[in-house]
Short mmCIF file of C-alpha atoms and ligand atoms in Angstrom, two decimals:
data_model
loop_
_atom_site.label_atom_id
_atom_site.label_comp_id
_atom_site.label_asym_id
_atom_site.label_seq_id
_atom_site.Cartn_x
_atom_site.Cartn_y
_atom_site.Cartn_z
CA MET V 806 28.69 -163.01 -3.20
CA THR V 807 30.99 -161.34 -5.71
CA VAL V 808 31.25 -157.52 -5.81
CA LYS V 809 32.60 -155.58 -8.85
CA VAL V 810 34.93 -152.86 -7.74
CA ALA V 811 36.80 -149.95 -9.71
CA VAL V 812 39.92 -148.34 -8.89
CA ALA V 813 40.55 -144.82 -9.67
CA GLY V 814 44.35 -143.98 -9.45
CA ALA V 815 45.34 -147.42 -10.35
CA SER V 816 48.73 -146.28 -11.66
CA GLY V 817 49.74 -144.89 -8.37
CA TYR V 818 51.21 -146.45 -5.38
CA ALA V 819 48.08 -146.59 -3.34
CA GLY V 820 46.10 -147.94 -6.21
CA GLY V 821 48.89 -150.53 -6.98
CA GLU V 822 48.85 -151.87 -3.52
CA LEU V 823 44.91 -152.01 -3.62
CA LEU V 824 44.95 -154.01 -6.55
CA ARG V 825 47.76 -156.28 -5.25
CA LEU V 826 45.21 -157.19 -2.19
CA LEU V 827 42.23 -157.18 -4.46
CA LEU V 828 43.60 -159.89 -6.80
CA THR V 829 43.50 -162.28 -3.99
CA HIS V 830 40.26 -161.18 -2.41
CA PRO V 831 37.57 -164.02 -3.06
CA GLU V 832 34.52 -161.93 -3.09
CA VAL V 833 35.88 -159.23 -5.47
CA GLU V 834 35.84 -158.97 -9.34
CA ILE V 835 38.25 -156.27 -10.65
CA GLY V 836 36.37 -153.97 -13.06
CA VAL V 837 37.52 -150.54 -14.55
CA LEU V 838 40.98 -148.99 -13.68
CA THR V 839 41.49 -145.42 -14.35
CA ALA V 840 44.18 -142.83 -14.17
CA ALA V 841 44.99 -139.21 -15.54
CA SER V 842 48.10 -138.84 -17.59
CA SER V 843 48.50 -142.65 -17.91
CA ALA V 844 45.07 -143.24 -19.33
CA GLY V 845 45.30 -145.13 -22.60
CA THR V 846 48.22 -147.18 -21.45
CA PRO V 847 48.33 -150.63 -20.14
CA LEU V 848 48.54 -151.17 -16.23
CA GLY V 849 51.57 -153.41 -16.67
CA GLN V 850 53.65 -150.45 -17.80
CA HIS V 851 53.12 -148.70 -14.43
CA GLN V 852 52.71 -151.81 -12.10
CA PRO V 853 54.66 -154.71 -13.38
CA HIS V 854 54.13 -156.67 -10.11
CA LEU V 855 50.33 -157.03 -10.93
CA VAL V 856 51.11 -159.83 -13.61
CA PRO V 857 47.31 -160.89 -14.03
CA LEU V 858 46.11 -157.19 -14.84
CA ALA V 859 49.09 -156.38 -17.07
CA ASP V 860 47.02 -156.04 -20.24
CA ARG V 861 44.15 -154.03 -18.73
CA VAL V 862 44.06 -150.37 -20.34
CA LEU V 863 43.81 -147.40 -18.10
CA ARG V 864 40.86 -145.25 -18.73
CA GLU V 865 40.21 -141.69 -18.02
CA THR V 866 38.96 -140.87 -14.51
CA SER V 867 35.32 -139.76 -14.43
CA ALA V 868 32.03 -140.74 -12.83
CA GLU V 869 30.90 -142.13 -16.06
CA THR V 870 33.80 -144.46 -16.40
CA LEU V 871 33.44 -145.46 -12.82
CA ALA V 872 29.72 -146.18 -13.13
CA GLY V 873 28.30 -149.73 -12.93
CA HIS V 874 30.26 -151.10 -10.04
CA GLY V 875 29.45 -151.95 -6.59
CA VAL V 876 32.61 -150.53 -4.85
CA VAL V 877 34.60 -147.57 -6.13
CA PHE V 878 37.98 -146.98 -4.52
CA LEU V 879 39.45 -143.52 -5.11
CA ALA V 880 43.15 -143.41 -4.83
CA LEU V 881 43.51 -139.84 -6.14
CA PRO V 882 45.38 -136.71 -5.18
CA HIS V 883 43.67 -134.78 -2.32
CA GLY V 884 40.84 -132.59 -3.47
CA HIS V 885 39.92 -134.68 -6.45
CA SER V 886 37.49 -137.30 -4.67
CA GLY V 887 34.76 -135.08 -3.46
CA GLU V 888 33.50 -134.06 -6.95
CA ILE V 889 33.42 -137.63 -8.40
CA ALA V 890 31.98 -139.05 -5.46
CA ALA V 891 29.22 -136.69 -5.31
CA GLN V 892 28.21 -138.07 -8.92
CA LEU V 893 28.39 -141.71 -7.90
CA GLY V 894 24.94 -143.18 -6.80
CA PRO V 895 23.84 -143.50 -3.15
CA ASP V 896 23.98 -147.44 -3.53
CA VAL V 897 27.62 -147.36 -4.59
CA LEU V 898 30.03 -148.11 -1.89
CA VAL V 899 32.68 -145.26 -2.33
CA VAL V 900 35.94 -145.71 -0.55
CA ASP V 901 38.16 -142.60 -0.68
CA LEU V 902 41.88 -143.13 0.06
CA GLY V 903 42.56 -139.36 -0.12
CA ALA V 904 41.99 -136.90 2.73
CA ASP V 905 38.69 -135.31 1.26
CA HIS V 906 36.29 -136.73 3.60
CA ARG V 907 38.26 -137.39 6.84
CA LEU V 908 38.06 -134.25 8.79
CA ARG V 909 34.81 -133.50 10.79
CA ASP V 910 35.33 -129.60 11.13
CA ALA V 911 35.01 -127.80 7.69
CA ALA V 912 37.26 -125.09 9.23
CA ASP V 913 40.03 -127.54 9.75
CA TRP V 914 39.69 -128.59 6.12
CA GLN V 915 39.79 -124.91 4.92
CA ARG V 916 43.05 -124.44 7.02
CA TRP V 917 44.91 -127.49 6.27
CA TYR V 918 43.88 -128.42 2.54
CA GLY V 919 42.00 -125.19 1.29
CA GLY V 920 38.83 -125.25 -0.88
CA GLU V 921 35.31 -126.50 -0.26
CA HIS V 922 34.97 -129.08 2.34
CA ALA V 923 33.43 -132.08 0.68
CA GLY V 924 31.85 -133.48 3.84
CA THR V 925 32.67 -135.96 6.55
CA TRP V 926 32.39 -140.02 5.95
CA PRO V 927 32.79 -142.81 8.44
CA TYR V 928 36.36 -143.23 9.24
CA GLY V 929 38.30 -146.27 8.07
CA LEU V 930 40.18 -147.32 10.95
CA PRO V 931 37.93 -150.14 12.63
CA GLU V 932 40.25 -150.57 15.59
CA LEU V 933 39.23 -147.08 17.05
CA PRO V 934 36.33 -147.27 19.47
CA GLY V 935 32.90 -146.81 17.69
CA ALA V 936 34.57 -147.10 14.22
CA ARG V 937 33.19 -150.46 13.23
CA GLU V 938 29.58 -149.50 14.02
CA ALA V 939 29.86 -146.54 11.90
CA LEU V 940 31.36 -148.54 9.14
CA ALA V 941 28.73 -151.41 9.21
CA GLY V 942 26.56 -151.01 6.06
CA THR V 943 27.93 -147.63 5.12
CA LYS V 944 28.17 -146.69 1.43
CA ARG V 945 30.79 -143.91 1.98
CA ILE V 946 34.42 -144.58 3.76
CA ALA V 947 37.14 -142.06 4.49
CA VAL V 948 40.36 -144.12 4.61
CA PRO V 949 42.88 -142.57 7.26
CA GLY V 950 46.14 -140.91 6.53
CA CYS V 951 49.14 -143.34 6.84
CA PHE V 952 50.60 -141.47 9.76
CA PRO V 953 47.34 -141.22 11.82
CA THR V 954 46.85 -144.97 11.43
CA GLY V 955 49.94 -146.12 13.30
CA GLY V 956 49.99 -143.08 15.57
CA SER V 957 46.31 -143.43 16.69
CA LEU V 958 46.44 -146.98 17.47
CA ALA V 959 49.68 -146.40 19.39
CA LEU V 960 47.94 -143.83 21.90
CA ALA V 961 44.20 -144.70 21.84
CA PRO V 962 44.04 -147.39 24.55
CA ALA V 963 46.07 -145.13 26.90
CA LEU V 964 44.11 -142.14 26.33
CA ALA V 965 40.85 -144.02 26.61
CA ALA V 966 41.72 -145.46 29.96
CA GLY V 967 42.85 -142.05 31.28
CA LEU V 968 46.57 -143.24 31.77
CA VAL V 969 48.14 -140.23 30.02
CA ARG V 970 47.49 -136.62 29.92
CA PRO V 971 45.99 -135.18 26.68
CA GLU V 972 49.29 -133.62 25.43
CA VAL V 973 50.98 -135.95 23.16
CA SER V 974 53.92 -136.12 21.04
CA VAL V 975 54.39 -138.13 17.80
CA VAL V 976 57.56 -138.63 15.83
CA ALA V 977 57.19 -141.02 12.69
CA VAL V 978 59.73 -142.29 10.34
CA THR V 979 58.37 -142.95 7.00
CA GLY V 980 59.41 -144.51 3.71
CA THR V 981 59.31 -142.45 0.44
CA SER V 982 56.37 -144.17 -1.08
CA GLY V 983 54.20 -142.15 1.46
CA ALA V 984 54.72 -139.51 -0.96
CA GLY V 985 53.36 -141.04 -4.00
CA ARG V 986 55.04 -141.66 -7.18
CA SER V 987 55.00 -138.41 -8.85
CA LEU V 988 58.39 -136.62 -9.40
CA LYS V 989 59.61 -134.50 -6.79
CA PRO V 990 63.32 -133.35 -6.25
CA HIS V 991 63.41 -134.19 -2.57
CA LEU V 992 62.51 -137.78 -3.42
CA LEU V 993 65.41 -138.45 -5.93
CA GLY V 994 67.59 -141.22 -4.94
CA SER V 995 70.68 -138.91 -4.62
CA GLU V 996 68.60 -136.81 -1.89
CA VAL V 997 67.15 -139.64 0.05
CA MET V 998 69.78 -142.38 0.11
CA GLY V 999 71.92 -142.41 3.00
CA SER V 1000 69.98 -139.41 4.78
CA ALA V 1001 67.07 -138.81 7.06
CA SER V 1002 65.12 -135.42 7.17
CA ALA V 1003 62.45 -134.07 9.31
CA TYR V 1004 59.74 -132.16 7.53
CA GLY V 1005 56.32 -130.61 8.50
CA VAL V 1006 57.95 -129.70 12.02
CA GLY V 1007 56.12 -127.60 14.57
CA GLY V 1008 52.61 -128.60 13.84
CA THR V 1009 52.59 -127.66 10.34
CA HIS V 1010 51.94 -131.12 8.79
CA ARG V 1011 48.28 -131.73 7.70
CA HIS V 1012 47.90 -134.91 9.63
CA THR V 1013 47.93 -132.86 12.90
CA PRO V 1014 44.27 -132.18 13.04
CA GLU V 1015 43.55 -135.67 11.95
CA PHE V 1016 45.53 -137.08 14.78
CA ALA V 1017 44.00 -134.50 17.23
CA GLN V 1018 40.22 -135.50 15.90
CA ASN V 1019 41.05 -139.37 16.47
CA LEU V 1020 42.62 -138.87 19.83
CA SER V 1021 40.22 -136.16 21.11
CA ALA V 1022 37.42 -138.60 20.32
CA VAL V 1023 38.96 -141.45 22.21
CA ALA V 1024 39.94 -139.30 25.23
CA GLY V 1025 36.76 -137.57 25.42
CA GLU V 1026 38.50 -134.33 25.71
CA ARG V 1027 40.68 -131.92 23.46
CA VAL V 1028 44.12 -133.74 23.04
CA THR V 1029 47.06 -131.53 21.73
CA VAL V 1030 49.29 -133.38 19.28
CA SER V 1031 52.88 -132.39 18.34
CA PHE V 1032 53.59 -134.41 15.25
CA THR V 1033 56.98 -134.61 13.54
CA PRO V 1034 57.26 -136.78 10.38
CA VAL V 1035 60.94 -137.91 9.34
CA LEU V 1036 61.61 -139.17 5.78
CA ALA V 1037 63.98 -142.11 5.66
CA PRO V 1038 65.85 -143.84 2.87
CA MET V 1039 63.25 -146.91 2.59
CA PRO V 1040 60.46 -147.48 0.08
CA ARG V 1041 57.76 -148.39 2.51
CA GLY V 1042 57.00 -148.64 6.29
CA ILE V 1043 56.25 -146.19 9.15
CA LEU V 1044 57.93 -146.58 12.44
CA THR V 1045 56.16 -144.27 15.04
CA THR V 1046 57.19 -143.22 18.58
CA ALA V 1047 54.26 -141.64 20.53
CA SER V 1048 54.55 -140.39 23.98
CA ALA V 1049 52.66 -138.55 26.47
CA PRO V 1050 52.90 -137.70 30.29
CA LEU V 1051 51.39 -140.09 32.64
CA ALA V 1052 48.33 -138.90 34.39
CA SER V 1053 49.35 -140.79 37.65
CA GLU V 1054 51.91 -143.17 38.73
CA VAL V 1055 51.53 -146.55 36.93
CA ASP V 1056 53.97 -149.16 35.78
CA THR V 1057 54.70 -150.85 32.54
CA ALA V 1058 52.89 -154.09 33.49
CA ALA V 1059 49.61 -152.21 34.21
CA VAL V 1060 49.64 -150.25 30.89
CA ARG V 1061 50.63 -153.50 28.95
CA ALA V 1062 47.40 -155.24 30.50
CA VAL V 1063 45.44 -152.29 29.14
CA TYR V 1064 46.83 -152.57 25.65
CA GLU V 1065 46.66 -156.29 25.71
CA LYS V 1066 42.94 -156.13 26.67
CA ALA V 1067 42.10 -153.29 24.14
CA TYR V 1068 43.74 -155.27 21.36
CA ALA V 1069 42.86 -158.88 22.45
CA ASP V 1070 40.28 -159.59 19.63
CA GLU V 1071 41.93 -157.39 16.83
CA PRO V 1072 43.21 -159.53 14.06
CA PHE V 1073 45.58 -157.06 12.76
CA VAL V 1074 47.05 -155.49 15.98
CA GLN V 1075 49.88 -157.27 17.83
CA VAL V 1076 51.31 -156.15 21.14
CA LEU V 1077 54.68 -157.86 21.01
CA PRO V 1078 56.09 -159.77 23.85
CA GLU V 1079 58.10 -157.78 26.38
CA GLY V 1080 61.40 -156.59 25.30
CA SER V 1081 60.63 -156.94 21.51
CA TRP V 1082 60.53 -153.56 19.77
CA PRO V 1083 58.59 -153.12 16.44
CA VAL V 1084 60.65 -152.92 13.17
CA THR V 1085 58.96 -151.75 9.94
CA SER V 1086 60.39 -154.93 8.07
CA ALA V 1087 58.38 -157.26 9.88
CA THR V 1088 55.26 -155.53 8.82
CA LEU V 1089 55.79 -155.00 5.02
CA GLY V 1090 53.15 -156.37 2.74
CA SER V 1091 50.83 -157.10 5.70
CA ASN V 1092 47.86 -155.56 7.16
CA ASN V 1093 49.51 -155.67 10.70
CA VAL V 1094 50.28 -152.90 13.27
CA GLN V 1095 53.03 -154.25 15.66
CA LEU V 1096 53.22 -152.19 19.09
CA GLN V 1097 55.40 -152.09 22.07
CA LEU V 1098 55.26 -149.78 25.10
CA THR V 1099 57.18 -148.78 28.25
CA VAL V 1100 56.90 -146.52 31.06
CA ASP V 1101 59.80 -144.13 31.25
CA GLU V 1102 59.78 -143.63 34.89
CA SER V 1103 62.39 -140.99 35.03
CA ALA V 1104 60.65 -138.73 32.66
CA GLY V 1105 57.24 -139.62 33.90
CA ARG V 1106 55.96 -140.61 30.27
CA LEU V 1107 54.45 -143.48 28.54
CA VAL V 1108 56.41 -144.39 25.38
CA VAL V 1109 54.72 -146.39 22.56
CA VAL V 1110 56.30 -147.38 19.27
CA SER V 1111 54.29 -148.88 16.37
CA ALA V 1112 55.31 -150.22 13.03
CA ILE V 1113 53.13 -150.62 9.77
CA ASP V 1114 53.52 -150.77 6.18
CA ASN V 1115 52.09 -147.31 4.90
CA LEU V 1116 50.68 -148.83 1.90
CA THR V 1117 49.11 -151.62 3.44
CA LYS V 1118 47.44 -151.00 6.96
CA GLY V 1119 48.32 -147.35 6.21
CA THR V 1120 46.12 -147.10 3.16
CA ALA V 1121 45.19 -149.86 0.86
CA GLY V 1122 44.85 -152.76 3.49
CA GLY V 1123 42.87 -150.45 5.61
CA ALA V 1124 40.66 -149.46 2.81
CA VAL V 1125 39.94 -153.17 1.96
CA GLN V 1126 39.43 -153.78 5.73
CA SER V 1127 36.90 -151.21 5.97
CA MET V 1128 35.22 -152.35 2.80
CA ASN V 1129 34.79 -155.81 4.37
CA VAL V 1130 33.18 -154.22 7.35
CA ALA V 1131 30.77 -152.24 5.32
CA LEU V 1132 29.88 -155.22 3.01
CA GLY V 1133 29.38 -157.51 6.10
CA LEU V 1134 32.30 -159.90 4.98
CA PRO V 1135 34.62 -161.46 7.59
CA GLU V 1136 36.93 -158.48 8.34
CA THR V 1137 40.17 -160.33 7.45
CA THR V 1138 39.11 -161.45 3.93
CA GLY V 1139 41.68 -161.05 1.32
CA LEU V 1140 44.23 -159.41 3.74
CA PRO V 1141 47.61 -160.80 4.56
CA THR V 1142 48.79 -161.10 8.16
CA VAL V 1143 52.12 -162.28 7.25
CA GLY V 1144 54.92 -159.92 6.36
CA VAL V 1145 57.69 -160.18 3.81
CA ALA V 1146 61.45 -160.25 5.47
CA PRO V 1147 64.13 -159.26 5.46
N1 LIG T 1302 51.09 -143.59 -0.60
C1 LIG T 1302 50.86 -143.53 0.61
O1 LIG T 1302 51.50 -144.29 1.40
C2 LIG T 1302 49.36 -143.18 0.94
C3 LIG T 1302 48.46 -142.38 0.14
N2 LIG T 1302 47.32 -142.12 0.51
C4 LIG T 1302 46.48 -141.39 -0.45
O2 LIG T 1302 46.17 -142.07 -1.52
C5 LIG T 1302 45.85 -141.20 -2.61
C6 LIG T 1302 46.76 -141.66 -3.71
O3 LIG T 1302 48.23 -141.55 -3.29
P1 LIG T 1302 49.34 -142.23 -4.03
O4 LIG T 1302 49.09 -143.50 -4.77
O5 LIG T 1302 50.53 -142.24 -3.18
O6 LIG T 1302 49.69 -141.13 -5.18
P2 LIG T 1302 50.42 -141.43 -6.60
O7 LIG T 1302 50.89 -140.14 -6.93
O8 LIG T 1302 51.36 -142.57 -6.54
O9 LIG T 1302 49.10 -141.75 -7.44
C7 LIG T 1302 48.22 -140.73 -7.92
C8 LIG T 1302 47.20 -141.53 -8.88
O10 LIG T 1302 46.08 -140.52 -9.10
C9 LIG T 1302 46.03 -140.24 -10.56
N3 LIG T 1302 45.74 -138.95 -10.74
C10 LIG T 1302 46.63 -137.80 -10.58
N4 LIG T 1302 46.16 -136.67 -10.80
C11 LIG T 1302 44.79 -136.99 -11.14
C12 LIG T 1302 43.68 -136.34 -11.46
N5 LIG T 1302 43.65 -135.11 -11.60
N6 LIG T 1302 42.48 -136.91 -11.81
C13 LIG T 1302 42.43 -138.38 -11.69
N7 LIG T 1302 43.53 -139.01 -11.37
C14 LIG T 1302 44.73 -138.40 -11.02
C15 LIG T 1302 47.57 -140.77 -11.08
O11 LIG T 1302 47.29 -141.12 -12.49
P3 LIG T 1302 48.56 -140.91 -13.43
O12 LIG T 1302 49.59 -141.85 -13.29
O13 LIG T 1302 47.88 -141.06 -14.78
O14 LIG T 1302 49.00 -139.50 -13.26
C16 LIG T 1302 47.63 -141.92 -10.15
O15 LIG T 1302 46.93 -143.06 -10.61
C17 LIG T 1302 46.27 -139.67 -2.05
O16 LIG T 1302 45.26 -139.05 -1.72
C18 LIG T 1302 47.25 -140.14 -0.90
O17 LIG T 1302 47.07 -139.11 -0.08
C19 LIG T 1302 46.97 -142.22 1.81
C20 LIG T 1302 47.61 -142.90 2.69
C21 LIG T 1302 48.99 -143.35 2.50
C1 LIG T 1303 56.83 -139.35 2.84
C2 LIG T 1303 55.58 -138.40 2.60
O1 LIG T 1303 55.61 -137.36 1.84
N1 LIG T 1303 54.41 -139.05 3.20
C3 LIG T 1303 53.42 -138.17 2.99
C4 LIG T 1303 52.19 -139.09 3.73
C5 LIG T 1303 50.85 -138.71 3.15
C6 LIG T 1303 49.96 -139.77 3.44
O2 LIG T 1303 50.31 -140.95 3.23
O3 LIG T 1303 48.87 -139.61 3.71
P1 LIG T 1303 47.66 -138.66 3.07
O4 LIG T 1303 46.71 -139.60 2.38
O5 LIG T 1303 46.90 -137.83 3.92
O6 LIG T 1303 48.31 -137.97 1.84
C7 LIG T 1303 53.25 -136.78 3.76
O7 LIG T 1303 53.83 -136.56 4.67
O8 LIG T 1303 52.36 -135.86 3.11
#
């Protein structure tokens, strides 16, 4: 089976990573590539690492140019997917890498993003309970935000097992590519190099409701989330430290057993050997999530650290993985489990 795929936003970081993965996917033929201001220019000008596609000319992004494909990936800024997706036929598998279809509550969308809510689609994080069933055979996929990917998988087993109270704290250090490639003063080399900065502090980052949605569903009760992102001088990668108060006395070995069981059959999630803590560099370019945990006895909290590549598992890899599930392909097809280091 070969499926023809189109990528909207092919000149961006997420679109570029998607194409890097799709180029080695055996069941995929790469069709139309679109952009906005870059339309009319060759892809090689924007993504020099994608050598086999260097001469492909980017087209305008519209439902017309994206027609005639079995799968359409939308790697566009927030708020731009809803209108295009609504014009694509019900038989086309539409995979939205933006936020437009992630939140279930229209009031949350209004509050955090503004404008009309485009509706809720099955959520592209197959490792969450029930997600695979919702993705199988679907024609619409909402790919998670990069922070909720690493953070949700860090806490889900503990919340599902009732090991921690539903009051979690998440601090995530991210590379600059998470912000996309458009020009922003705070992303200039001279601002970022040699410096780390917190932003979106105090429950003001728009991933807060996405975390709460994921974790509340897993816990079966409302989970409050205090989320702090930190921008660090690295191009890609997210290191998340998540913690929550213990619900009752439990030791690290018992929590480890729960995590090992929860992720035993997950091809992309590795609970690292005891004493080994995740580093972002070990996940770069792979679709992996690496995890380690401990019980902080003096504070009475569980602490879990996860590492991902924001562009791979955090976006494009998660998108391809979810596409595989939707199309009934082996879930690991075309996805690297080996990172690039150092
Ligand atoms: N970067 C990351 O780590 C993650 C990104 N995402 C999501 O993926 C999506 C893309 O992000 P990212 O690649 O980082 O962003 P970039 O800014 O790097 O790329 C944006 C892409 O969208 C195109 N574009 C911009 N405006 C429009 C428009 N009005 N109509 C059509 N196309 C447009 C751009 O084309 P042109 O070059 O011509 O302007 C470019 O191809 C976003 O929704 C983002 O939130 C999700 C998780 C993680
Ligand atoms: C460094 C940086 O700015 N990161 C972005 C991450 C966004 C992302 O990856 O997810 P979405 O698809 O929800 O935008 C941010 O904090 O907004």
